[in-house]
XYZ file of C-alpha atoms in Angstrom:
739
model
C 25.993 -1.633 -2.897
C 27.132 1.647 -1.285
C 30.344 3.237 -2.574
C 31.851 5.812 -0.169
C 34.297 8.334 -1.757
C 36.070 9.592 1.260
C 38.091 12.309 -0.354
C 35.274 13.671 -2.242
C 32.775 13.193 0.610
C 30.353 11.603 -1.845
C 28.182 8.658 -1.343
C 27.033 6.485 -4.238
C 24.047 4.231 -3.522
C 23.848 1.718 -6.281
C 21.057 -0.827 -7.200
C 20.837 -3.306 -9.993
C 19.641 -0.545 -12.433
C 19.766 2.702 -10.544
C 22.118 5.209 -8.786
C 21.594 7.766 -6.055
C 24.531 10.186 -5.475
C 24.678 12.242 -2.311
C 27.542 14.848 -1.545
C 28.649 16.798 1.451
C 29.833 20.191 0.324
C 32.957 21.980 1.772
C 30.432 24.029 3.763
C 28.877 20.798 5.307
C 25.638 21.159 3.535
C 24.478 17.819 2.127
C 23.127 17.864 -1.524
C 21.431 15.390 -3.786
C 23.551 15.242 -7.043
C 21.662 12.456 -8.879
C 18.977 9.790 -8.808
C 18.299 7.848 -11.939
C 19.663 4.969 -14.169
C 22.848 3.350 -12.809
C 26.135 5.129 -13.387
C 29.522 3.388 -13.306
C 31.551 6.631 -13.017
C 32.180 7.835 -9.410
C 33.529 11.493 -10.416
C 30.394 13.320 -9.146
C 31.663 16.211 -7.003
C 32.255 18.515 -10.146
C 28.391 18.456 -10.555
C 28.057 20.704 -7.470
C 30.993 23.022 -8.614
C 29.419 23.505 -12.012
C 26.073 24.618 -11.019
C 25.176 28.042 -12.436
C 24.213 30.895 -10.092
C 21.107 32.992 -10.311
C 20.527 36.575 -9.140
C 18.778 38.113 -6.261
C 19.252 35.166 -3.755
C 20.618 35.342 -0.243
C 24.295 34.408 0.115
C 25.568 31.778 2.623
C 28.487 31.751 5.141
C 29.674 35.032 3.723
C 31.074 33.111 0.647
C 30.799 34.978 -2.599
C 28.097 33.495 -4.969
C 27.416 30.654 -2.607
C 23.554 30.872 -2.738
C 22.127 27.828 -0.853
C 18.666 28.231 -2.488
C 20.076 27.321 -5.778
C 21.526 23.854 -4.751
C 19.559 20.555 -4.292
C 19.853 20.444 -0.524
C 19.253 16.903 0.592
C 17.483 17.621 4.057
C 16.640 21.314 3.934
C 15.695 23.326 7.038
C 13.761 26.317 7.842
C 15.353 29.775 8.502
C 18.502 29.368 6.355
C 19.048 31.232 2.981
C 17.200 28.340 1.308
C 13.627 29.853 1.241
C 11.816 27.007 -0.263
C 9.500 24.664 1.829
C 11.773 22.799 4.191
C 11.990 19.095 4.947
C 11.682 19.720 8.639
C 11.108 22.522 11.213
C 12.031 22.525 15.075
C 10.877 25.127 17.547
C 13.221 25.844 20.464
C 12.490 27.116 24.058
C 13.616 30.516 23.180
C 11.034 30.660 20.399
C 13.567 30.436 17.494
C 12.760 28.136 14.699
C 16.123 28.066 12.891
C 18.129 25.020 12.573
C 21.525 24.865 10.677
C 22.457 21.280 9.978
C 25.950 20.422 8.731
C 27.589 17.163 7.967
C 28.960 15.541 10.904
C 29.999 11.978 9.854
C 28.575 8.793 8.407
C 28.153 5.120 9.306
C 27.846 2.099 6.934
C 26.638 -1.381 7.844
C 25.059 -4.508 6.344
C 21.606 -5.578 7.147
C 18.490 -3.570 7.835
C 17.304 -2.819 11.304
C 13.689 -2.768 12.397
C 12.516 0.878 13.255
C 11.339 1.267 16.844
C 7.475 0.755 16.854
C 7.216 1.111 13.187
C 6.734 -1.240 10.215
C 10.065 -1.504 8.308
C 11.111 -2.840 4.850
C 13.628 -5.549 5.995
C 16.177 -7.929 4.454
C 19.639 -9.131 5.487
C 21.091 -8.429 2.113
C 20.257 -4.660 2.383
C 23.070 -2.324 2.918
C 22.499 0.875 5.251
C 24.158 4.212 5.275
C 23.704 6.708 7.986
C 24.458 10.229 7.210
C 24.710 12.301 10.474
C 23.907 15.945 10.492
C 24.316 18.150 13.428
C 23.446 21.897 14.581
C 26.347 23.151 16.478
C 24.433 25.641 18.343
C 21.672 23.546 19.733
C 23.259 20.220 19.572
C 20.224 18.725 17.653
C 21.399 15.793 15.699
C 19.546 14.497 12.558
C 20.439 11.053 11.224
C 19.299 10.098 7.598
C 19.335 6.396 7.167
C 19.215 4.856 3.623
C 18.561 1.300 3.016
C 19.939 -0.005 -0.313
C 17.981 -3.056 -1.658
C 20.250 -3.794 -4.699
C 18.384 -6.807 -6.077
C 15.099 -5.083 -5.780
C 16.059 -1.607 -7.397
C 14.836 0.232 -4.210
C 16.161 2.623 -1.622
C 14.431 3.543 1.633
C 14.944 6.561 3.869
C 13.977 7.312 7.427
C 15.031 10.106 9.799
C 15.941 10.068 13.390
C 16.045 13.328 15.466
C 17.967 13.395 18.735
C 17.700 16.270 21.161
C 21.167 17.425 22.257
C 21.666 20.103 24.998
C 19.509 22.976 24.239
C 16.292 22.260 26.336
C 13.037 21.009 25.064
C 12.199 21.214 21.335
C 9.135 20.765 19.393
C 9.202 18.901 15.985
C 6.692 20.676 13.971
C 7.487 19.228 10.627
C 9.507 16.114 9.591
C 9.547 14.564 6.281
C 10.790 11.027 5.782
C 12.121 11.602 2.336
C 13.348 14.466 0.420
C 15.015 14.668 -3.091
C 15.620 17.662 -5.361
C 16.103 17.659 -9.132
C 17.699 20.388 -11.222
C 14.803 20.197 -13.649
C 11.122 20.962 -13.725
C 9.888 18.757 -16.688
C 7.876 16.334 -14.848
C 4.223 14.929 -14.634
C 3.070 14.130 -11.216
C 1.158 10.757 -10.936
C -1.001 10.135 -7.826
C -3.654 7.702 -6.782
C -6.886 9.358 -5.863
C -10.632 8.720 -5.482
C -13.123 8.221 -2.676
C -14.877 5.408 -0.765
C -15.678 2.767 -3.395
C -13.543 4.597 -5.867
C -10.076 4.090 -4.510
C -6.718 4.447 -6.291
C -7.741 5.828 -9.578
C -4.618 7.154 -11.629
C -4.321 10.994 -11.734
C -1.654 12.466 -13.890
C -1.039 16.197 -14.351
C 1.824 18.321 -15.440
C 3.541 20.296 -12.640
C 4.307 23.991 -12.773
C 6.072 26.547 -10.789
C 4.528 26.382 -7.391
C 3.369 23.515 -5.120
C 1.605 20.259 -5.784
C 0.459 18.302 -2.621
C -1.239 14.934 -2.148
C -2.199 14.587 1.463
C -4.558 13.085 4.063
C -5.887 14.695 7.273
C -8.114 11.779 8.180
C -5.939 9.924 10.622
C -5.484 7.223 7.923
C -3.797 7.236 4.680
C -7.436 7.442 3.329
C -9.744 6.591 0.393
C -9.103 9.881 -1.249
C -5.405 9.887 -1.504
C -2.872 7.015 -1.229
C 0.490 7.597 0.412
C 2.161 7.378 -3.083
C 3.482 9.999 -5.535
C 5.538 9.604 -8.667
C 7.281 12.184 -11.031
C 7.336 11.012 -14.634
C 9.251 12.689 -17.437
C 7.046 13.949 -20.250
C 6.148 10.945 -22.581
C 6.797 8.272 -19.797
C 4.363 5.475 -20.281
C 3.739 1.947 -19.115
C 6.915 0.627 -20.851
C 9.122 3.510 -21.540
C 10.532 6.598 -19.861
C 11.887 7.661 -16.428
C 9.735 7.570 -13.364
C 10.679 8.586 -9.771
C 8.337 7.222 -7.031
C 7.960 7.500 -3.264
C 5.685 5.339 -1.085
C 5.419 5.961 2.671
C 5.317 3.012 4.963
C 2.890 4.428 7.260
C -0.842 4.316 7.950
C -1.707 7.694 9.344
C -2.088 11.196 7.987
C 0.587 11.881 5.351
C 1.582 14.481 2.767
C 3.541 14.189 -0.515
C 4.605 17.464 -2.121
C 6.345 18.565 -5.173
C 7.754 22.240 -5.324
C 8.957 23.993 -8.479
C 10.980 26.959 -7.531
C 11.545 30.075 -9.638
C 14.707 28.732 -11.136
C 13.241 25.423 -12.567
C 14.276 23.266 -9.818
C 11.909 20.568 -8.159
C 11.772 19.544 -4.589
C 9.993 16.156 -3.882
C 9.185 15.196 -0.287
C 6.994 12.753 1.589
C 6.248 12.232 5.290
C 3.815 12.637 8.288
C 1.227 15.387 7.594
C 2.642 18.396 9.215
C -0.639 20.349 9.668
C -1.857 18.093 12.546
C 1.443 16.929 13.828
C 3.946 18.051 16.478
C 6.145 16.179 18.851
C 7.864 17.214 22.028
C 11.574 16.081 22.699
C 13.293 16.608 25.980
C 16.951 16.587 26.280
C 18.538 13.127 25.184
C 15.261 12.052 23.686
C 14.913 10.839 20.079
C 12.080 10.584 17.382
C 12.051 8.249 14.491
C 10.038 8.857 11.351
C 8.328 6.204 9.344
C 10.377 5.269 6.261
C 9.680 6.116 2.563
C 10.480 3.640 -0.198
C 12.054 5.364 -3.207
C 12.064 3.649 -6.665
C 13.341 4.854 -9.998
C 12.426 3.121 -13.228
C 14.048 3.899 -16.637
C 11.470 1.607 -18.407
C 8.116 3.223 -17.422
C 5.451 2.769 -14.966
C 5.215 -1.032 -15.503
C 8.871 -1.744 -14.401
C 8.262 0.633 -11.451
C 5.299 -1.410 -10.412
C 7.319 -4.762 -10.661
C 9.969 -3.332 -8.438
C 7.488 -2.332 -5.839
C 5.886 -5.646 -6.032
C 9.071 -7.650 -5.662
C 10.291 -5.497 -2.802
C 7.003 -5.721 -0.837
C 6.556 -9.523 -1.399
C 10.142 -10.355 -0.344
C 11.068 -7.639 2.276
C 7.704 -6.098 3.659
C 5.163 -8.975 3.950
C 5.616 -11.109 7.334
C 4.266 -14.148 8.754
C 3.147 -17.674 7.656
C 1.398 -16.432 4.478
C 4.487 -14.309 3.171
C 6.738 -15.406 0.538
C 6.823 -18.274 -2.069
C 7.278 -20.863 0.568
C 4.452 -19.489 2.676
C 0.896 -20.905 3.260
C -1.602 -20.780 0.281
C -4.134 -17.993 0.748
C -7.676 -19.665 0.706
C -10.475 -18.950 -1.662
C -13.067 -17.275 0.643
C -16.801 -17.181 0.943
C -17.768 -14.083 2.921
C -21.319 -13.767 4.083
C -21.649 -10.107 4.161
C -23.259 -9.291 0.712
C -25.083 -12.719 1.029
C -26.909 -11.906 4.303
C -25.720 -8.542 5.831
C -26.848 -8.567 9.407
C -29.780 -10.960 8.711
C -28.515 -14.428 9.347
C -28.856 -17.348 11.671
C -26.865 -20.568 12.063
C -29.045 -22.553 9.614
C -28.441 -19.884 6.875
C -24.696 -19.915 7.512
C -24.349 -23.669 7.380
C -26.378 -23.753 4.106
C -23.752 -21.169 2.596
C -20.841 -23.342 3.983
C -22.453 -26.576 2.365
C -22.638 -24.716 -1.016
C -19.158 -23.275 -0.657
C -17.561 -26.734 -0.273
C -19.236 -27.987 -3.249
C -18.120 -25.009 -5.375
C -14.327 -25.435 -4.445
C -13.896 -22.623 -1.724
C -11.665 -23.055 1.185
C -12.541 -20.626 3.873
C -15.853 -19.407 5.274
C -15.707 -15.871 6.720
C -18.273 -14.644 9.174
C -18.598 -10.890 8.774
C -20.316 -8.290 10.890
C -23.230 -9.206 13.208
C -21.951 -12.090 15.265
C -21.486 -10.151 18.738
C -23.256 -8.244 21.350
C -26.696 -7.210 20.001
C -25.551 -6.528 16.657
C -28.332 -6.734 14.116
C -27.607 -3.266 12.553
C -24.846 -0.832 12.609
C -26.265 1.107 15.519
C -24.694 -0.625 18.527
C -22.290 -3.123 20.142
C -18.971 -2.184 18.654
C -16.530 -2.754 21.445
C -18.569 -5.663 23.078
C -16.732 -8.602 21.585
C -18.762 -11.280 23.148
C -20.529 -13.859 20.895
C -24.297 -13.441 20.430
C -25.306 -17.155 21.274
C -28.858 -16.595 20.621
C -28.217 -15.433 17.056
C -25.493 -17.976 16.418
C -27.654 -20.896 17.722
C -24.881 -21.783 20.248
C -21.382 -20.644 20.678
C -18.872 -19.273 18.175
C -16.778 -22.176 18.830
C -19.449 -24.679 17.899
C -20.310 -22.837 14.716
C -16.552 -22.720 13.704
C -16.246 -26.460 14.444
C -19.265 -27.312 12.365
C -17.939 -25.288 9.521
C -14.436 -26.929 9.825
C -16.024 -30.308 9.830
C -17.458 -29.536 6.321
C -13.784 -28.951 5.049
C -13.623 -25.200 5.261
C -11.292 -23.167 7.487
C -13.042 -20.465 9.544
C -12.542 -16.704 9.380
C -13.984 -13.765 11.451
C -14.626 -9.991 11.134
C -13.555 -7.478 13.760
C -13.732 -3.749 13.964
C -11.548 -3.286 17.142
C -10.620 0.337 16.848
C -14.185 1.526 17.095
C -16.951 1.806 19.681
C -20.756 2.290 19.532
C -22.230 4.791 22.035
C -24.887 2.100 22.474
C -22.448 -0.529 23.939
C -21.436 -1.819 27.328
C -17.873 -0.614 26.574
C -18.781 3.094 25.960
C -21.235 3.099 29.071
C -18.267 1.897 31.197
C -15.523 4.098 29.648
C -16.874 7.007 27.628
C -13.517 8.721 28.161
C -11.917 6.039 26.046
C -13.482 7.673 22.787
C -11.628 10.369 21.073
C -13.632 13.508 21.741
C -13.602 17.097 22.726
C -14.802 17.899 26.205
C -18.072 19.977 26.200
C -18.785 19.329 22.620
C -21.256 16.732 21.357
C -19.505 13.958 19.585
C -20.188 13.506 15.805
C -21.098 10.023 14.635
C -20.076 8.282 11.397
C -21.729 4.887 10.733
C -23.142 5.332 14.330
C -19.758 4.909 15.888
C -16.793 6.767 17.640
C -13.102 6.063 17.406
C -11.323 4.621 20.436
C -8.356 6.598 21.663
C -5.577 3.927 21.078
C -2.905 6.508 21.941
C -3.759 5.138 25.608
C -2.009 1.873 26.568
C -5.090 0.893 28.672
C -7.286 1.100 25.613
C -4.661 -0.783 23.438
C -4.498 -3.601 26.036
C -8.432 -3.883 26.106
C -8.269 -4.387 22.330
C -5.551 -6.910 22.502
C -7.329 -8.940 25.336
C -10.642 -8.750 23.475
C -9.435 -10.186 20.278
C -7.051 -12.521 21.976
C -9.834 -14.016 24.029
C -11.740 -14.974 20.823
C -8.684 -16.180 18.863
C -7.316 -18.467 21.673
C -10.811 -20.261 22.080
C -12.000 -20.453 18.609
C -10.154 -22.097 15.605
C -9.940 -18.766 13.440
C -7.510 -19.001 10.582
C -8.327 -15.629 8.874
C -9.361 -12.385 10.465
C -10.703 -9.310 8.587
C -9.696 -6.241 10.560
C -12.046 -3.406 9.544
C -12.023 0.437 10.286
C -15.181 2.170 9.081
C -14.710 5.769 10.071
C -11.950 8.410 10.224
C -10.989 10.545 13.142
C -12.888 13.784 14.041
C -12.850 15.871 17.277
C -9.071 15.530 17.448
C -8.520 15.350 21.324
C -7.398 12.875 23.753
C -8.402 12.665 27.401
C -5.020 11.065 28.138
C -2.619 13.771 26.636
C -1.552 16.953 28.120
C -2.671 20.193 26.324
C 0.756 20.678 24.698
C 0.676 17.036 23.404
C -2.707 17.034 21.738
C -1.071 17.425 18.120
C 0.742 14.135 18.992
C -2.556 12.363 19.036
C -2.484 11.301 15.284
C 0.862 9.696 15.394
C 0.437 8.172 18.937
C -2.751 6.561 17.480
C -0.898 4.893 14.795
C 2.012 3.838 16.993
C -0.763 2.293 19.397
C -2.275 0.432 16.345
C 1.056 -0.909 15.401
C 1.685 -2.102 18.896
C -1.709 -3.934 18.911
C -0.990 -5.604 15.625
C 2.512 -6.461 16.648
C 1.113 -8.287 19.719
C -1.711 -10.053 18.003
C 0.110 -11.104 14.833
C 2.962 -12.225 16.886
C 0.817 -14.416 19.036
C -1.102 -15.743 16.030
C 1.402 -16.332 13.433
C -0.718 -18.938 11.588
C -3.742 -16.569 11.229
C -4.036 -14.566 7.840
C -4.969 -11.144 8.808
C -6.622 -8.941 5.995
C -6.709 -5.293 6.555
C -9.874 -3.196 5.736
C -10.792 0.457 6.191
C -14.183 0.779 4.558
C -12.403 -1.024 1.757
C -9.159 0.485 0.663
C -9.080 3.352 2.959
C -5.928 2.184 4.649
C -4.220 0.297 1.826
C -0.673 1.276 2.547
C 2.745 -0.522 3.227
C 2.553 0.168 6.872
C -0.610 -2.178 7.200
C 0.886 -4.716 4.716
C 3.760 -5.225 7.254
C 1.334 -6.626 9.801
C -1.456 -7.736 7.508
C -0.170 -9.343 4.164
C -3.629 -8.962 2.572
C -5.989 -5.793 2.293
C -9.581 -5.528 1.017
C -9.185 -3.430 -2.046
C -12.451 -1.764 -2.060
C -16.063 -2.105 -0.735
C -17.069 -1.651 -4.417
C -17.395 -5.166 -5.715
C -18.784 -4.202 -9.071
C -16.259 -5.905 -11.620
C -16.287 -2.914 -14.049
C -15.521 -0.529 -11.250
C -12.980 -2.725 -9.838
C -10.943 -2.831 -13.158
C -9.662 0.785 -12.568
C -9.467 0.409 -8.739
C -7.371 -2.739 -9.012
C -5.289 -1.276 -12.012
C -4.398 1.750 -9.781
C -3.666 -0.289 -6.759
C -1.394 -2.370 -8.793
C 0.831 0.678 -9.484
C 2.372 -0.037 -6.156
C 1.011 -2.970 -4.338
C 1.460 -6.637 -5.307
C -1.597 -8.712 -6.380
C -0.855 -11.123 -3.580
C -1.836 -8.374 -1.217
C -5.128 -7.569 -2.844
C -8.488 -8.969 -1.769
C -10.942 -9.375 -4.734
C -14.420 -10.850 -4.577
C -17.134 -11.968 -6.933
C -20.476 -10.568 -5.843
C -24.166 -10.684 -7.010
C -25.842 -8.953 -9.903
C -27.335 -6.542 -10.169
C -24.407 -5.113 -8.134
C -25.690 -3.547 -4.876
C -23.862 -0.259 -5.546
C -24.033 0.402 -9.193
C -27.024 -1.877 -10.091
C -24.948 -3.070 -13.041
C -25.378 -6.452 -14.638
C -22.080 -8.112 -15.483
C -21.471 -11.743 -16.742
C -20.371 -14.069 -14.052
C -17.293 -15.066 -16.307
C -16.206 -11.415 -16.255
C -16.804 -11.065 -12.514
C -14.517 -14.112 -11.947
C -11.918 -12.920 -14.342
C -11.466 -9.484 -12.540
C -11.578 -11.026 -9.093
C -8.668 -13.311 -10.116
C -6.304 -10.142 -10.270
C -5.651 -10.715 -6.575
C -6.898 -13.117 -3.812
C -10.169 -14.580 -5.205
C -13.246 -14.697 -2.988
C -16.962 -14.721 -3.276
C -19.449 -12.634 -1.437
C -22.970 -13.635 -2.625
C -25.797 -15.931 -1.618
C -24.606 -19.190 -3.044
C -27.857 -20.934 -2.111
C -29.982 -18.731 -4.512
C -27.746 -19.387 -7.751
C -28.841 -21.556 -10.591
C -27.090 -24.590 -11.673
C -25.266 -22.897 -14.537
C -24.038 -20.164 -12.202
C -22.767 -22.859 -9.747
C -20.966 -24.777 -12.594
C -19.220 -21.523 -13.718
C -18.164 -20.738 -10.090
C -16.830 -24.204 -9.598
C -14.854 -23.925 -12.956
C -13.468 -20.451 -11.762
C -12.343 -21.949 -8.220
C -10.617 -24.915 -9.963
C -8.941 -22.801 -12.581
C -7.792 -20.217 -9.999
C -6.047 -22.928 -7.987
C -3.973 -23.875 -10.960
C -2.913 -20.162 -11.662
C -2.975 -18.486 -8.187
C 0.814 -18.915 -7.564
C 1.328 -17.140 -10.940
C -0.947 -14.288 -9.838
C 0.656 -13.994 -6.371
C 4.418 -14.282 -7.232
C 4.603 -13.669 -10.897
C 5.282 -10.471 -12.765
C 2.453 -8.144 -13.766
C 2.240 -6.602 -17.239
C -0.488 -4.074 -17.751
C -1.418 -4.449 -21.532
C -4.305 -2.014 -21.766
C -5.446 0.431 -19.313
C -7.172 3.198 -21.217
C -10.212 3.814 -23.335
C -12.825 1.049 -23.483
C -10.414 -1.991 -22.941
C -8.535 -3.368 -19.911
C -6.021 -6.057 -20.275
C -3.294 -7.658 -18.103
C -0.766 -10.475 -18.097
C 0.725 -12.335 -15.179
C 3.817 -14.287 -15.962
C 5.422 -16.833 -13.568
C 8.769 -15.919 -12.142
C 10.588 -18.301 -14.355
C 8.533 -17.151 -17.446
C 7.223 -20.622 -18.052
C 3.547 -19.957 -17.478
C 1.216 -16.952 -17.920
C -2.315 -15.859 -17.566
C -3.864 -13.189 -19.931
C -7.097 -11.466 -19.169
C -9.012 -8.920 -21.348
C -12.164 -7.072 -20.777
C -14.070 -4.788 -23.252
C -16.314 -2.516 -21.194
C -18.903 -1.464 -23.663
C -19.819 -3.148 -27.071
C -19.783 -0.949 -30.100
C -21.554 -1.238 -33.451
C -19.765 -2.118 -36.592
C -16.384 -2.384 -35.092
C -13.558 -4.923 -35.783
C -11.612 -5.976 -32.715
C -7.941 -5.426 -32.755
C -5.264 -7.947 -31.609
C -3.959 -8.033 -28.132
C -0.125 -7.792 -28.081
C 1.584 -9.288 -24.918
C 4.726 -8.300 -23.108
C 7.601 -9.846 -21.179
C 7.734 -13.093 -23.149
C 10.822 -14.822 -24.413
C 10.841 -13.814 -28.006
C 12.653 -16.946 -28.949
C 10.496 -19.406 -27.113
C 7.248 -21.164 -28.126
C 4.197 -20.910 -26.030
C 1.034 -23.139 -25.898
C -1.989 -20.869 -25.857
C -5.299 -22.288 -24.273
C -8.339 -20.214 -24.541
C -10.192 -20.486 -21.193
C -13.593 -22.118 -21.768
C -12.724 -23.834 -24.905
C -11.239 -27.364 -25.435
C -8.551 -26.376 -27.999
C -5.054 -24.913 -27.991
C -2.293 -23.709 -30.306
C 1.468 -23.244 -30.141
C 2.814 -19.784 -31.103
C 6.153 -18.134 -31.165
C 6.865 -15.531 -28.329
C 7.868 -12.951 -30.923
C 4.548 -13.531 -32.642
C 2.557 -12.928 -29.516
C 4.372 -9.715 -28.602
C 4.442 -8.193 -32.127
C 1.248 -9.519 -33.573
C -0.708 -10.733 -30.521
C -3.727 -12.746 -29.736
C -6.801 -12.738 -31.750
C -9.697 -11.133 -29.886
C -13.492 -11.944 -30.331
C -16.050 -9.519 -31.402
C -17.848 -8.813 -28.105
C -21.492 -9.764 -27.988
C -22.813 -7.444 -25.208
C -21.264 -5.179 -22.657
C -18.590 -6.129 -20.083
C -17.377 -9.246 -21.918
C -14.124 -10.850 -20.870
C -11.749 -13.212 -22.621
C -9.013 -15.215 -20.915
C -6.042 -17.311 -21.948
C -3.370 -19.701 -20.283
C 0.117 -19.634 -21.572
C 2.850 -22.289 -21.177
C 6.216 -22.343 -22.569
C 6.986 -25.336 -24.805
C 10.381 -27.030 -24.915
C 10.209 -27.396 -28.617
C 7.744 -26.303 -31.351
C 4.962 -28.544 -32.564
C 4.745 -29.049 -36.250
C 1.133 -27.696 -36.416
C 0.382 -24.259 -34.723
C -3.275 -24.396 -35.098
C -6.033 -25.906 -33.022
C -5.791 -29.455 -31.687
C-alpha cells in the first residue's frame, strides 16, 4: 500500500508489518524519514523540521541553518553541501561533476513492470511509486522506482537515469538503493567466505567511517554475497530490528555503510563503481538493477522468511517455480563418482543403481564433449564425444530414460579453452588485453559476451543440444572470474562498460534459452556458490550451493545461504567419505540429513557401496519424497547455529507438518545433552512426533515442544545427526508416550 500525502509532499510505503516514509522538503530535496515497524499515523513532516543542527557544515540555498549534510537525503549527489559519499556521480562534457537533483513529481500505479534486460521481482499485486528528480541546469532526470510488496513485507528500488539536453554524460557511480538513518548503533551482517567456504555469517559493530562489502570479480563472487544487513545491538535470530538489502544482480557489486561525524548512518547498494562507467547521449536512459529492502522487527529469522516468501512467489520463474510447479527431481550426478574417467558402461551402471535407490534424474557432468578428458581443453566446442559416450548423446539419454530416470547435462558456456576449435577460429572472442599474454584459470579464458555475436554462438550451441536431446535439467557452470578487463568489441571510452555489458549479455542468453525450454530445470553454478544471487535465480530457480560437499562444512554454508535464499533454490548433495576436500568421515545418515536442507541429490559412486549403505540411501530418498514440499515451500526456523550444535525446523505453510534436524559436530566426554526447543508451532495444538529411524511415536502439546523441547540423545561419536517428523493432531491421544 502506498499513501501519498499531497499537501505534506510525503510518501508512506506500507507493508503488512513495516513502513518506509519519504518526504520532499520545501527546497525540493528528498529525504528518508523512517524505515521500520509499521506506523499508522501519517503526520511525518515534522520529523524533518525537528532535526537538530550541528556546527561547521556548509549551508544550502542561502537558507540560514539549512545544512544538507545533516539530513537523511534519499538519493544524495556529489558536489553539493552534503559531503558524505554520494549515491551517484555523473561527469559532464565541460568536465563538471556536480548534479543538483530536486523533486519534480511522482507517479503511482498498480503492478510491477519488468526492468529492461534485467531480472526483476514481479507480481501483479505489487504497487509502484516513481519519484522523479531533475537537475534544472543539465536537464538530467533521475527516477527512483519503489515497488511495494505488501503481503511479503518487502520493498524494491531501482533507478533510471535519462540524459536531457546537456550533451553526453558519463555515469560514474549509480547505487540502486540508498537509505539514511539518524542513528549509528548498528551491527553489520554480511555473508563472506571463499570457494568451498561460501556464505559464512560475518557480524561486526560499525563505527565512524566506512564499511564495505564488494566484488570486483565480474560476478557476485564466493568471497562476498550481494547481501548486507544492519542489526540493532542485541538483535538475534528471533528478536530485534534488522534492515537488509539484497541486489538482484549477478555482476560486480558494492554495499556500503558510512557513519558520519554526527552519528548518522548511510546504507547503499548497487553496481561496483570502481570498474564501472556508462556513457549516455542526449535522450538515452540507463536503468540500474533493483535492490530488495526488507525490515524485520523479529530478528534474523523473520527477515529470512520474508526473503524466502518473496523470492519463491515473485522472483523464481518457469515450470519449476511456485507451489503448483513441477517437482524437482532427486539427482544422481556422476562428477564425484567418475570425474572425467567414464564410459557408457560406467554411466549406465550408475543409472541402474540410481533407479533402485529411488533417484529420479541422471546428470552427466563435465567430460562429454570435444576431447574433454581433463580440464585442459575443449570448452567452447559443444559437440558430443561419440567415441567416449559409445554412441550419440541422444542414444545415451534415451537409454537412461528407458530406465525411468530423466536426463540432465552440464555446460560451461561462458568459457573457452585456448586448446579448442572455437578459440583457434575466434581468439578475439576471449576477454583479453592486446599485446599481453592472457592469464589462465583452470586452463580457460572468459568469452566476451558483451558482444552479440558471441551471445548468439552460445545460444545456438546450447540450443542445438537441447532441441535434439531429451534434456530436462541443465547445470550451467562458470569456473573462473574475469581478468584482463578489455573487450575487442568496445571503443576505448567504453571499456569500463564491459562488466555490466557482460552481465546484460548473460541475461539475454538466459532469457532466450529459458524462454525456449520452459520445461527444463536450469541450475546455476559458479564454481559452486560463486554466483548465488537473486539475478541468477530469476532465470535459474536452483543454484549449486557450494563445490564443498562435506556435510559438516555444508552446515554453515547452507545456514548462511538460508539467511537470504529459500531452501527450494539450494542444490545439496550427499557425497562419498572420506570427503574429497576435507578427508572427513561423516555418517551417511548425517550426510543425508544435511543434504535435505535443500534439493537433495547424490554425487558418489553408487556401484561401490555396500548393501547397508544402499539401504540407507533408499530410506533417505523415500523419506525426502514425503517431506520435500515442506522443505521447498514451508517456513524455516533456525533452532541452533552457534557452538557445537546446528538444528533447524521446516514447518509446512499451514503449520500441519514439520521436519526437525539436529547435528552435534564433535562428541564431548562426560556431558549431558540438553533439550531442543522448537519454534513456530501452535502452542495450543498437539503434534505427533516420530523419530526418524525408529518405529515409535508420541503425541506432545505444541507449548511443551517450544518451551521444554525434544529429548536429545547422547552422541556416540562425531558428526551425529538426529531427525524427527511432526504432524499436527486433530485431538490429543490419551497416552503421550511411545506406541
